[in-house]
């Protein structure tokens, strides 16, 4: 089969050993690459009940069959492991440039296990894999770490074309359970604490370089298709919207329907919306659209603060999710202050969604006198201090660094904490967008918006946000298509450009496999069931799919909406049925499936 190198690199970090293992056509036909291959590797290799921060936990970095090709949206990589934040299946993806460099090393996936005795960084290339001492990188932020590793490669590897670097900051080194793996300064595999996993293995960064290229089944078709798509996409309204306003456009969209989570999930709209929305960003900062490699959309905003106390601060962002987390949940009043907090999280290597949720939770705790902490809504400097305390695990910050479940238990606030499976939700209130309730409950990695991006059909009129009837079946279909996108691996924002038919064409041109919709859905279903089995063997029960009670009990003031327990029961029941699982969400036993 084309589209793959048919080999993975396994790195034993304990002895700094390495092994190249073949991957058979049979495995690749069943799982494709990316998420499918990585899930298979985790099911095969990760011991049941492994402590996520222990040497025995495996972490897989993978690309897909379209990586390294001219396919638009293809420059991404995925990270898969057992999450230290949820204790469950973990997947996280990042764009930028690294996906291409990882692919050029000549491996479909790199698997890390064991733990180095001393801090190190790893060089993976088609000229060999080398472990380097990282004592001098200890404690550096993500930007400095990336710069230093790239400078070393430039100086010592005259044969190397440019390289891609992934790394962690102090938060990952200190075991903060929502720390990220970052690349290209501002791009990150942001959710589920993958940074803490490589931090626990004493890996500060990994550089990828090489000049390998995979053979496509029909390279001429791939080239022609990329050209045609770039012509068509010029008129596409979704592409134009992302290009002109980026993800911050969602501030207005979500506010209009009363689903912009504000004041730690007590409200659905922010009074200061006009100071934090896409218009504010574009007026108050110098903004240039920025793209990952192989992208025609360019949703990124390369932004420089024009004036005020953060004048000159440069960042790619803030993205919608960061605006919601600090501007909504913590009610930070201006886009410049949100950029400032975003920059702190990026440098320290922390997920802004979790960090913003935890900060707002701490603000609630402080207001109720449950903790001794001088902090309130819209206090950016005190929020900045708390973020640093989280990364360096000081005082209240140490409690928060262990995640929302620990903080809620410690402060006796379990009835107020908003999370599913230990992961805090992104910026879509499920009391308004009820399909997002199912998204948060059913996602294997906890409250997640990306497995089906179901806000899209609910906001665009494909299905009524309030309705329940038929929702789970449509949800499963969206999720299946995006699972296939994650096996390839392509960016979520290409979902409208790659309907089923185009995915089928792409897979045929790249791999030579002839997959109709039914076959692709079967593969997606198998992968979905495999992630569910992974979670069940790690202790997930149907209770773990439930939403926090506040979403059922606390009415949103603007819309008077809740999602009732009965509605959530029905959505989950229908979803389990659509997936072919029993009433407890357990997939059937199969001999030949993982
Ligand atoms: S749409 Fe945005 S995230 Fe996706 S590939 Fe393009 S720039 Fe990267």
Coordinates of C-alpha atoms and ligand atoms in Angstrom, one line a residue:
X1 CA 0.0 0.0 0.0
X2 CA 1.2 3.5 -0.8
X3 CA 1.1 6.6 1.4
X4 CA 3.1 5.0 4.3
X5 CA 6.7 4.2 5.1
X6 CA 5.5 1.0 6.8
X7 CA 7.8 1.6 9.7
X8 CA 7.7 3.1 13.2
X9 CA 10.5 4.2 15.4
X10 CA 10.4 3.0 19.0
X11 CA 12.6 4.8 21.5
X12 CA 13.4 3.3 24.9
X13 CA 14.2 6.4 26.9
X14 CA 15.5 4.5 29.9
X15 CA 18.5 3.1 28.0
X16 CA 18.4 5.7 25.2
X17 CA 17.8 2.7 22.8
X18 CA 16.0 2.6 19.5
X19 CA 14.4 0.1 17.4
X20 CA 12.7 0.3 13.9
X21 CA 9.7 -1.9 13.6
X22 CA 7.7 -2.7 10.4
X23 CA 4.0 -2.0 10.1
X24 CA 2.1 -4.4 7.9
X25 CA -0.4 -3.5 5.2
X26 CA -3.0 -5.4 7.1
X27 CA -2.7 -3.0 10.1
X28 CA -2.8 0.1 7.9
X29 CA -5.8 -1.1 5.9
X30 CA -7.7 -1.6 9.1
X31 CA -6.7 1.6 10.9
X32 CA -5.1 3.9 8.3
X33 CA -2.5 6.2 9.9
X34 CA -2.6 9.0 12.6
X35 CA -5.3 8.3 15.2
X36 CA -6.1 4.8 13.9
X37 CA -2.5 3.6 13.9
X38 CA -1.7 5.2 17.2
X39 CA -4.8 3.8 18.9
X40 CA -3.7 0.4 17.7
X41 CA -0.2 0.9 19.1
X42 CA -1.5 2.1 22.5
X43 CA -3.9 -0.9 22.8
X44 CA -1.1 -3.3 21.9
X45 CA 1.7 -1.7 24.0
X46 CA 0.3 0.3 27.0
X47 CA -0.1 -1.8 30.1
X48 CA -3.6 -1.6 31.6
X49 CA -3.8 0.7 34.6
X50 CA -0.4 2.3 33.9
X51 CA 0.3 5.6 35.8
X52 CA 0.3 8.2 33.0
X53 CA 3.4 9.9 34.5
X54 CA 5.3 6.6 34.9
X55 CA 8.0 5.3 32.5
X56 CA 5.7 2.5 31.4
X57 CA 3.2 4.9 29.8
X58 CA 3.7 5.0 26.0
X59 CA 3.4 8.2 24.0
X60 CA 3.0 8.1 20.2
X61 CA 3.7 10.9 17.8
X62 CA 2.2 10.2 14.5
X63 CA 1.5 11.6 11.0
X64 CA -1.0 10.3 8.4
X65 CA -0.8 9.2 4.8
X66 CA -1.4 12.7 3.5
X67 CA 1.5 14.1 5.5
X68 CA 4.3 15.3 3.3
X69 CA 2.0 15.6 0.3
X70 CA 0.7 18.8 -1.3
X71 CA -2.8 18.1 0.2
X72 CA -4.1 21.2 1.8
X73 CA -4.5 21.2 5.6
X74 CA -2.1 18.2 5.8
X75 CA 0.8 19.7 7.9
X76 CA -0.2 18.4 11.3
X77 CA 0.9 15.7 13.7
X78 CA -1.0 13.9 16.5
X79 CA 0.1 12.9 20.0
X80 CA -1.5 9.9 21.7
X81 CA -1.0 8.5 25.2
X82 CA -2.8 7.9 28.5
X83 CA -3.7 11.3 29.9
X84 CA -2.4 12.6 33.2
X85 CA -5.3 15.0 33.3
X86 CA -8.2 12.5 32.8
X87 CA -6.4 9.1 33.3
X88 CA -8.0 8.1 30.0
X89 CA -7.4 8.0 26.3
X90 CA -5.5 11.1 25.1
X91 CA -5.2 12.6 21.7
X92 CA -4.0 16.1 20.8
X93 CA -3.1 17.6 17.4
X94 CA -1.0 20.6 16.3
X95 CA -0.3 22.4 13.1
X96 CA 2.6 24.7 12.2
X97 CA 5.4 23.1 10.3
X98 CA 6.3 20.1 12.4
X99 CA 4.0 17.5 10.6
X100 CA 6.1 17.8 7.4
X101 CA 9.4 17.5 9.2
X102 CA 8.2 14.5 11.2
X103 CA 7.1 12.9 8.0
X104 CA 10.5 13.5 6.3
X105 CA 12.3 11.4 8.9
X106 CA 10.9 8.3 7.2
X107 CA 8.6 7.0 10.0
X108 CA 4.8 6.8 10.2
X109 CA 5.0 7.1 14.0
X110 CA 7.5 7.6 16.8
X111 CA 6.8 5.8 20.0
X112 CA 8.3 6.9 23.3
X113 CA 8.5 4.7 26.4
X114 CA 10.6 4.4 29.5
X115 CA 12.2 7.5 31.2
X116 CA 15.6 9.1 30.8
X117 CA 17.7 9.3 33.9
X118 CA 18.8 12.9 33.1
X119 CA 17.1 15.6 31.1
X120 CA 17.6 15.2 27.4
X121 CA 16.4 16.2 24.0
X122 CA 16.1 13.9 21.0
X123 CA 17.1 14.3 17.4
X124 CA 15.1 12.1 15.0
X125 CA 16.2 12.1 11.4
X126 CA 16.7 9.9 8.4
X127 CA 20.4 10.0 9.3
X128 CA 19.8 8.4 12.7
X129 CA 18.4 9.2 16.1
X130 CA 20.5 10.8 18.8
X131 CA 20.0 11.7 22.4
X132 CA 21.4 15.0 23.6
X133 CA 22.0 16.3 27.1
X134 CA 19.4 18.9 28.0
X135 CA 20.8 20.1 31.3
X136 CA 21.3 23.6 29.8
X137 CA 17.7 23.7 28.6
X138 CA 16.3 22.9 32.0
X139 CA 13.7 25.5 33.1
X140 CA 13.7 27.4 29.8
X141 CA 10.4 28.6 28.3
X142 CA 9.1 27.0 25.1
X143 CA 10.3 29.8 22.8
X144 CA 13.9 29.7 24.1
X145 CA 13.9 25.9 24.0
X146 CA 12.8 25.8 20.4
X147 CA 15.4 28.5 19.5
X148 CA 18.2 26.7 21.2
X149 CA 17.5 23.3 19.7
X150 CA 17.1 24.8 16.2
X151 CA 20.4 26.7 16.6
X152 CA 22.1 23.5 17.6
X153 CA 20.8 21.7 14.5
X154 CA 21.9 24.6 12.2
X155 CA 25.4 24.6 13.7
X156 CA 26.0 20.9 13.9
X157 CA 24.1 19.3 11.1
X158 CA 25.3 21.0 7.9
X159 CA 23.4 18.3 5.9
X160 CA 20.1 19.0 7.6
X161 CA 17.6 21.1 5.7
X162 CA 15.5 23.0 8.2
X163 CA 14.1 21.1 11.2
X164 CA 10.8 21.0 13.2
X165 CA 11.0 21.1 16.9
X166 CA 8.4 20.1 19.6
X167 CA 9.2 21.0 23.2
X168 CA 7.8 21.7 26.6
X169 CA 8.2 24.6 29.0
X170 CA 8.5 24.7 32.8
X171 CA 4.9 23.5 33.3
X172 CA 5.7 20.2 31.5
X173 CA 8.9 19.8 33.4
X174 CA 7.1 20.4 36.7
X175 CA 4.3 17.9 35.9
X176 CA 1.4 20.3 35.5
X177 CA -1.3 18.1 34.3
X178 CA -2.6 20.3 31.6
X179 CA 0.8 21.2 30.1
X180 CA 1.2 21.2 26.3
X181 CA 3.7 20.1 23.7
X182 CA 4.5 23.2 21.7
X183 CA 6.0 23.9 18.3
X184 CA 6.6 27.0 16.0
X185 CA 6.2 29.1 19.2
X186 CA 2.5 29.3 19.2
X187 CA 1.2 26.0 17.9
X188 CA 0.5 23.3 20.5
X189 CA -0.9 19.9 21.1
X190 CA -2.8 21.6 23.7
X191 CA -5.2 19.3 25.5
X192 CA -5.1 16.4 27.9
X193 CA -1.6 17.1 29.4
X194 CA 0.7 15.5 26.9
X195 CA 3.4 17.9 27.9
X196 CA 3.5 16.4 31.4
X197 CA 3.9 12.9 29.9
X198 CA 7.1 13.8 28.1
X199 CA 8.2 15.9 31.0
X200 CA 7.9 12.9 33.3
X201 CA 10.2 11.1 30.8
X202 CA 12.7 14.0 31.2
X203 CA 12.4 14.9 27.5
X204 CA 12.6 18.6 27.0
X205 CA 12.2 18.6 23.2
X206 CA 12.4 16.6 20.0
X207 CA 13.9 17.8 16.6
X208 CA 12.8 16.2 13.4
X209 CA 14.5 16.5 10.1
X210 CA 15.1 14.5 6.9
X211 CA 14.4 14.4 3.2
X212 CA 12.3 11.2 2.9
X213 CA 9.2 11.3 0.7
X214 CA 6.4 8.8 0.6
X215 CA 5.2 7.6 -2.7
X216 CA 1.5 8.4 -3.4
X217 CA -0.6 5.9 -5.4
X218 CA -1.5 8.7 -7.9
X219 CA 0.8 11.7 -7.4
X220 CA -0.5 13.5 -10.4
X221 CA -4.0 13.4 -9.2
X222 CA -2.9 14.7 -5.8
X223 CA -1.1 17.7 -7.4
X224 CA -4.0 18.5 -9.7
X225 CA -6.5 18.2 -6.9
X226 CA -4.5 20.6 -4.7
X227 CA -4.5 23.1 -7.5
X228 CA -8.2 22.8 -8.2
X229 CA -9.1 23.1 -4.6
X230 CA -7.1 26.3 -4.2
X231 CA -9.1 27.8 -7.0
X232 CA -12.5 26.7 -5.7
X233 CA -11.7 27.7 -2.1
X234 CA -11.2 31.3 -3.1
X235 CA -15.0 31.7 -3.2
X236 CA -15.8 29.5 -0.2
X237 CA -17.6 31.6 2.5
X238 CA -16.2 29.5 5.3
X239 CA -12.6 29.9 4.0
X240 CA -13.1 33.6 3.5
X241 CA -14.5 34.0 7.1
X242 CA -11.6 32.2 8.7
X243 CA -9.1 34.1 6.5
X244 CA -10.5 37.5 7.3
X245 CA -11.4 37.1 11.0
X246 CA -9.8 33.9 12.3
X247 CA -11.4 31.9 15.1
X248 CA -12.1 35.1 17.2
X249 CA -15.1 35.6 14.9
X250 CA -16.7 33.0 17.2
X251 CA -17.0 35.5 20.0
X252 CA -19.8 37.3 18.3
X253 CA -21.4 34.1 16.9
X254 CA -21.5 32.5 20.3
X255 CA -22.7 35.7 22.1
X256 CA -25.5 36.1 19.6
X257 CA -27.0 32.7 20.7
X258 CA -26.2 33.3 24.4
X259 CA -23.6 30.5 24.5
X260 CA -20.4 32.4 25.2
X261 CA -19.5 31.0 28.6
X262 CA -18.9 33.9 31.0
X263 CA -18.1 34.4 34.7
X264 CA -17.2 30.7 35.3
X265 CA -20.2 29.4 33.4
X266 CA -22.8 31.5 35.3
X267 CA -23.6 33.6 32.1
X268 CA -23.9 33.1 28.4
X269 CA -22.8 36.6 27.2
X270 CA -20.1 39.1 28.2
X271 CA -21.0 42.8 28.6
X272 CA -17.5 43.7 27.3
X273 CA -17.9 41.6 24.2
X274 CA -16.9 44.5 21.9
X275 CA -13.6 44.9 23.6
X276 CA -12.6 41.2 23.1
X277 CA -14.1 40.2 19.8
X278 CA -12.5 39.8 16.3
X279 CA -13.1 43.5 15.5
X280 CA -11.3 44.5 18.7
X281 CA -8.4 42.2 17.9
X282 CA -8.1 43.6 14.3
X283 CA -8.4 47.3 15.4
X284 CA -6.3 47.3 18.5
X285 CA -3.5 45.0 17.4
X286 CA -1.5 44.9 14.1
X287 CA -2.8 41.6 12.6
X288 CA -1.5 39.6 9.7
X289 CA -3.2 36.3 8.7
X290 CA -0.8 33.4 9.3
X291 CA -1.0 29.9 8.0
X292 CA 0.4 26.5 8.8
X293 CA 2.4 24.9 6.0
X294 CA 0.2 23.6 3.2
X295 CA -2.8 25.8 4.2
X296 CA -4.9 28.0 2.0
X297 CA -7.2 29.1 4.8
X298 CA -4.7 31.0 7.1
X299 CA -6.9 31.1 10.2
X300 CA -3.9 32.2 12.4
X301 CA -3.6 35.8 13.5
X302 CA -0.1 37.0 13.9
X303 CA -0.8 39.9 16.2
X304 CA 1.3 42.7 17.7
X305 CA -0.1 44.9 20.5
X306 CA -0.2 48.5 19.2
X307 CA -0.2 50.5 22.4
X308 CA -0.5 50.5 26.2
X309 CA 1.4 48.5 28.8
X310 CA 1.8 45.5 26.5
X311 CA 2.9 47.5 23.4
X312 CA 5.0 45.4 21.1
X313 CA 3.9 42.0 22.5
X314 CA 3.8 39.6 19.6
X315 CA 1.7 36.5 19.5
X316 CA -0.1 34.2 17.1
X317 CA -3.5 34.6 18.5
X318 CA -5.4 34.9 20.7
X319 CA -7.6 32.1 19.4
X320 CA -11.3 32.0 20.2
X321 CA -10.8 29.4 22.9
X322 CA -8.3 31.6 24.7
X323 CA -10.5 34.6 24.4
X324 CA -13.4 32.7 25.9
X325 CA -11.3 31.2 28.7
X326 CA -9.8 34.5 29.9
X327 CA -12.2 37.1 28.4
X328 CA -15.3 35.1 29.2
X329 CA -14.8 32.9 32.2
X330 CA -12.4 35.3 34.0
X331 CA -14.0 38.4 32.5
X332 CA -10.8 40.0 31.5
X333 CA -11.9 43.2 29.9
X334 CA -9.6 43.8 26.9
X335 CA -8.1 41.8 24.0
X336 CA -4.6 43.2 24.9
X337 CA -4.8 41.7 28.4
X338 CA -6.0 38.4 27.0
X339 CA -3.0 38.4 24.6
X340 CA -0.8 39.0 27.6
X341 CA -2.2 36.0 29.5
X342 CA -2.1 33.9 26.3
X343 CA 1.6 34.7 26.0
X344 CA 2.4 33.6 29.6
X345 CA 0.6 30.3 29.0
X346 CA 2.5 29.7 25.7
X347 CA 5.9 30.4 27.2
X348 CA 5.2 28.3 30.3
X349 CA 3.6 25.6 28.1
X350 CA 0.1 25.4 29.5
X351 CA -3.3 24.8 27.9
X352 CA -5.2 28.1 27.9
X353 CA -8.6 26.4 28.0
X354 CA -7.8 24.5 31.2
X355 CA -5.7 27.3 32.7
X356 CA -8.6 29.8 32.1
X357 CA -11.2 27.5 33.6
X358 CA -9.0 26.7 36.6
X359 CA -8.3 30.4 37.2
X360 CA -12.1 31.2 37.1
X361 CA -12.7 28.3 39.5
X362 CA -10.1 29.7 41.9
X363 CA -11.8 33.2 41.6
X364 CA -15.1 31.6 42.6
X365 CA -13.3 29.8 45.5
X366 CA -11.7 33.0 46.7
X367 CA -15.0 35.0 46.5
X368 CA -16.7 32.3 48.6
X369 CA -13.9 32.4 51.1
X370 CA -12.9 28.8 50.5
X371 CA -9.3 29.7 49.8
X372 CA -7.0 32.4 51.0
X373 CA -6.2 34.0 47.7
X374 CA -6.4 37.7 46.7
X375 CA -7.9 37.4 43.2
X376 CA -11.1 38.4 41.4
X377 CA -12.7 38.7 38.0
X378 CA -11.0 41.0 35.5
X379 CA -7.7 41.2 37.5
X380 CA -5.1 40.4 34.8
X381 CA -2.0 40.9 37.0
X382 CA -3.3 38.6 39.7
X383 CA -4.4 36.1 37.1
X384 CA -0.9 36.3 35.6
X385 CA 0.6 35.6 39.0
X386 CA -1.7 32.6 39.5
X387 CA -0.8 31.2 36.1
X388 CA 2.9 31.3 37.1
X389 CA 2.1 29.7 40.4
X390 CA 0.4 26.9 38.6
X391 CA 3.4 26.3 36.3
X392 CA 5.9 26.4 39.2
X393 CA 3.4 24.6 41.5
X394 CA 3.4 27.2 44.3
X395 CA 0.6 27.5 46.9
X396 CA -2.9 27.6 45.4
X397 CA -1.2 27.1 42.0
X398 CA 0.1 23.7 43.1
X399 CA -3.4 22.5 43.9
X400 CA -4.7 23.8 40.5
X401 CA -1.7 22.3 38.7
X402 CA -3.1 18.8 39.6
X403 CA -6.3 19.6 37.7
X404 CA -9.9 20.5 38.4
X405 CA -10.9 17.2 40.1
X406 CA -8.2 17.6 42.8
X407 CA -8.9 21.3 43.3
X408 CA -12.7 20.7 43.6
X409 CA -12.2 17.9 46.1
X410 CA -9.6 19.9 48.1
X411 CA -11.9 23.0 48.3
X412 CA -15.1 21.1 48.8
X413 CA -16.5 22.5 45.6
X414 CA -17.3 19.4 43.6
X415 CA -20.8 20.6 42.9
X416 CA -19.5 23.7 41.3
X417 CA -16.7 22.4 39.2
X418 CA -17.3 22.3 35.4
X419 CA -15.6 19.4 33.7
X420 CA -16.2 16.0 32.1
X421 CA -13.8 13.1 32.9
X422 CA -11.5 15.7 34.5
X423 CA -11.1 17.9 31.5
X424 CA -12.7 21.4 31.3
X425 CA -14.9 22.3 28.3
X426 CA -14.1 24.8 25.5
X427 CA -16.3 27.8 24.8
X428 CA -19.7 26.4 23.8
X429 CA -22.4 26.2 26.5
X430 CA -24.2 22.9 26.1
X431 CA -27.3 24.4 27.7
X432 CA -27.8 26.2 24.4
X433 CA -26.0 23.9 22.0
X434 CA -27.3 20.6 23.2
X435 CA -25.3 18.6 20.7
X436 CA -22.2 20.0 22.5
X437 CA -23.5 18.3 25.6
X438 CA -23.3 15.0 23.8
X439 CA -19.8 16.0 22.5
X440 CA -18.5 16.7 26.0
X441 CA -20.1 13.5 27.4
X442 CA -19.1 11.1 24.7
X443 CA -15.6 12.3 23.8
X444 CA -13.0 9.8 24.9
X445 CA -10.7 12.6 26.1
X446 CA -13.2 14.5 28.2
X447 CA -15.1 17.7 27.5
X448 CA -13.9 18.3 23.9
X449 CA -15.3 20.3 21.0
X450 CA -13.1 18.8 18.3
X451 CA -14.2 15.2 17.9
X452 CA -17.2 16.2 15.9
X453 CA -17.1 20.1 15.9
X454 CA -20.9 19.7 16.4
X455 CA -21.3 23.5 17.1
X456 CA -21.0 23.8 13.3
X457 CA -24.2 21.9 12.3
X458 CA -26.1 23.4 15.3
X459 CA -25.1 27.0 14.4
X460 CA -25.5 26.7 10.7
X461 CA -29.1 25.4 10.7
X462 CA -28.3 21.8 9.7
X463 CA -29.9 20.7 13.0
X464 CA -31.9 22.6 15.7
X465 CA -29.6 23.4 18.7
X466 CA -32.4 22.7 21.1
X467 CA -33.6 19.5 19.5
X468 CA -32.7 16.0 20.7
X469 CA -34.5 13.8 18.1
X470 CA -32.1 12.3 15.5
X471 CA -29.2 14.3 17.0
X472 CA -27.0 11.4 18.1
X473 CA -27.1 9.7 14.7
X474 CA -26.1 12.9 12.9
X475 CA -23.4 13.4 15.6
X476 CA -22.0 10.0 15.0
X477 CA -21.8 10.6 11.3
X478 CA -19.9 13.9 11.8
X479 CA -17.7 12.2 14.3
X480 CA -16.9 9.4 11.9
X481 CA -15.9 11.7 9.1
X482 CA -13.6 13.7 11.5
X483 CA -12.1 10.4 12.8
X484 CA -11.2 9.6 9.2
X485 CA -9.7 13.2 8.9
X486 CA -7.7 12.3 12.1
X487 CA -6.3 9.2 10.5
X488 CA -5.1 11.1 7.5
X489 CA -4.2 13.8 9.6
X490 CA -5.9 17.0 8.2
X491 CA -6.9 20.2 9.9
X492 CA -10.5 20.4 11.2
X493 CA -11.2 23.6 9.4
X494 CA -11.1 21.7 6.1
X495 CA -14.2 19.8 7.1
X496 CA -16.4 21.6 4.6
X497 CA -13.9 21.2 1.8
X498 CA -13.5 17.4 2.5
X499 CA -16.9 15.8 2.5
X500 CA -17.1 12.0 2.4
X501 CA -16.7 11.8 -1.4
X502 CA -13.5 14.0 -1.4
X503 CA -12.1 11.9 1.5
X504 CA -12.7 8.8 -0.5
X505 CA -10.9 10.3 -3.5
X506 CA -8.0 11.5 -1.4
X507 CA -7.5 8.1 0.2
X508 CA -7.5 6.4 -3.1
X509 CA -5.0 8.8 -4.6
X510 CA -2.7 8.7 -1.7
X511 CA -2.9 5.1 -0.5
X512 CA -4.5 3.2 -3.5
X513 CA -7.2 1.9 -1.1
X514 CA -10.7 2.0 -2.6
X515 CA -13.0 3.0 0.3
X516 CA -16.6 4.0 -0.1
X517 CA -18.5 5.8 2.7
X518 CA -19.7 2.6 4.2
X519 CA -16.1 1.2 4.5
X520 CA -14.7 4.5 5.9
X521 CA -17.5 4.6 8.5
X522 CA -16.6 1.0 9.4
X523 CA -13.0 2.0 10.0
X524 CA -14.1 5.1 12.0
X525 CA -16.5 2.9 14.0
X526 CA -13.7 0.4 14.8
X527 CA -11.4 3.2 16.0
X528 CA -14.2 4.8 18.1
X529 CA -14.8 1.4 19.7
X530 CA -11.1 0.9 20.3
X531 CA -10.8 4.2 22.2
X532 CA -13.9 3.2 24.2
X533 CA -12.3 -0.1 25.1
X534 CA -9.1 1.7 26.1
X535 CA -11.1 3.9 28.4
X536 CA -13.2 1.0 29.9
X537 CA -10.1 -0.9 30.7
X538 CA -8.8 2.2 32.5
X539 CA -11.9 2.3 34.6
X540 CA -14.4 4.5 32.7
X541 CA -18.1 3.8 33.6
X542 CA -21.2 5.3 32.1
X543 CA -21.2 7.8 35.0
X544 CA -18.1 9.2 33.4
X545 CA -20.1 10.4 30.4
X546 CA -22.4 12.6 32.5
X547 CA -22.3 16.3 32.4
X548 CA -21.7 18.4 35.5
X549 CA -25.0 18.9 37.4
X550 CA -24.9 22.7 37.0
X551 CA -25.6 22.3 33.3
X552 CA -28.9 20.6 34.3
X553 CA -29.8 22.7 37.3
X554 CA -28.5 26.3 36.7
X555 CA -30.5 28.3 34.2
X556 CA -28.5 30.6 31.9
X557 CA -29.8 34.1 32.7
X558 CA -29.9 35.4 29.1
X559 CA -31.8 32.4 27.5
X560 CA -33.3 30.7 30.6
X561 CA -31.9 27.4 29.2
X562 CA -30.6 24.2 30.7
X563 CA -30.0 20.8 29.2
X564 CA -32.1 18.4 31.3
X565 CA -30.8 15.1 32.6
X566 CA -33.5 13.4 30.5
X567 CA -32.2 15.1 27.4
X568 CA -28.7 14.0 28.2
X569 CA -29.8 10.5 28.9
X570 CA -31.5 10.3 25.6
X571 CA -28.6 11.7 23.7
X572 CA -26.2 9.2 25.3
X573 CA -28.6 6.3 24.8
X574 CA -29.1 7.1 21.1
X575 CA -25.3 7.6 20.7
X576 CA -24.4 4.2 22.2
X577 CA -27.0 2.6 19.9
X578 CA -25.6 4.5 16.9
X579 CA -22.1 3.2 17.8
X580 CA -23.4 -0.4 18.2
X581 CA -22.5 -0.4 22.0
X582 CA -24.8 -1.8 24.7
X583 CA -26.8 0.4 27.1
X584 CA -23.8 1.0 29.3
X585 CA -21.7 2.1 26.3
X586 CA -19.7 -1.1 26.1
X587 CA -18.7 -2.1 22.6
X588 CA -19.2 -5.7 21.6
X589 CA -16.4 -8.2 22.0
X590 CA -14.7 -8.9 18.7
X591 CA -11.9 -11.4 17.9
X592 CA -10.2 -9.5 15.1
X593 CA -10.7 -5.9 16.3
X594 CA -8.7 -4.1 18.9
Ligands
LIG1 S1 -6.9 26.5 8.9 FE1 -5.6 27.3 10.6 S2 -5.1 25.6 11.9 FE2 -5.8 24.8 10.0 S3 -4.0 24.4 8.8 FE3 -4.8 26.4 8.3 S4 -3.7 27.9 9.6 FE4 -3.4 25.8 10.4

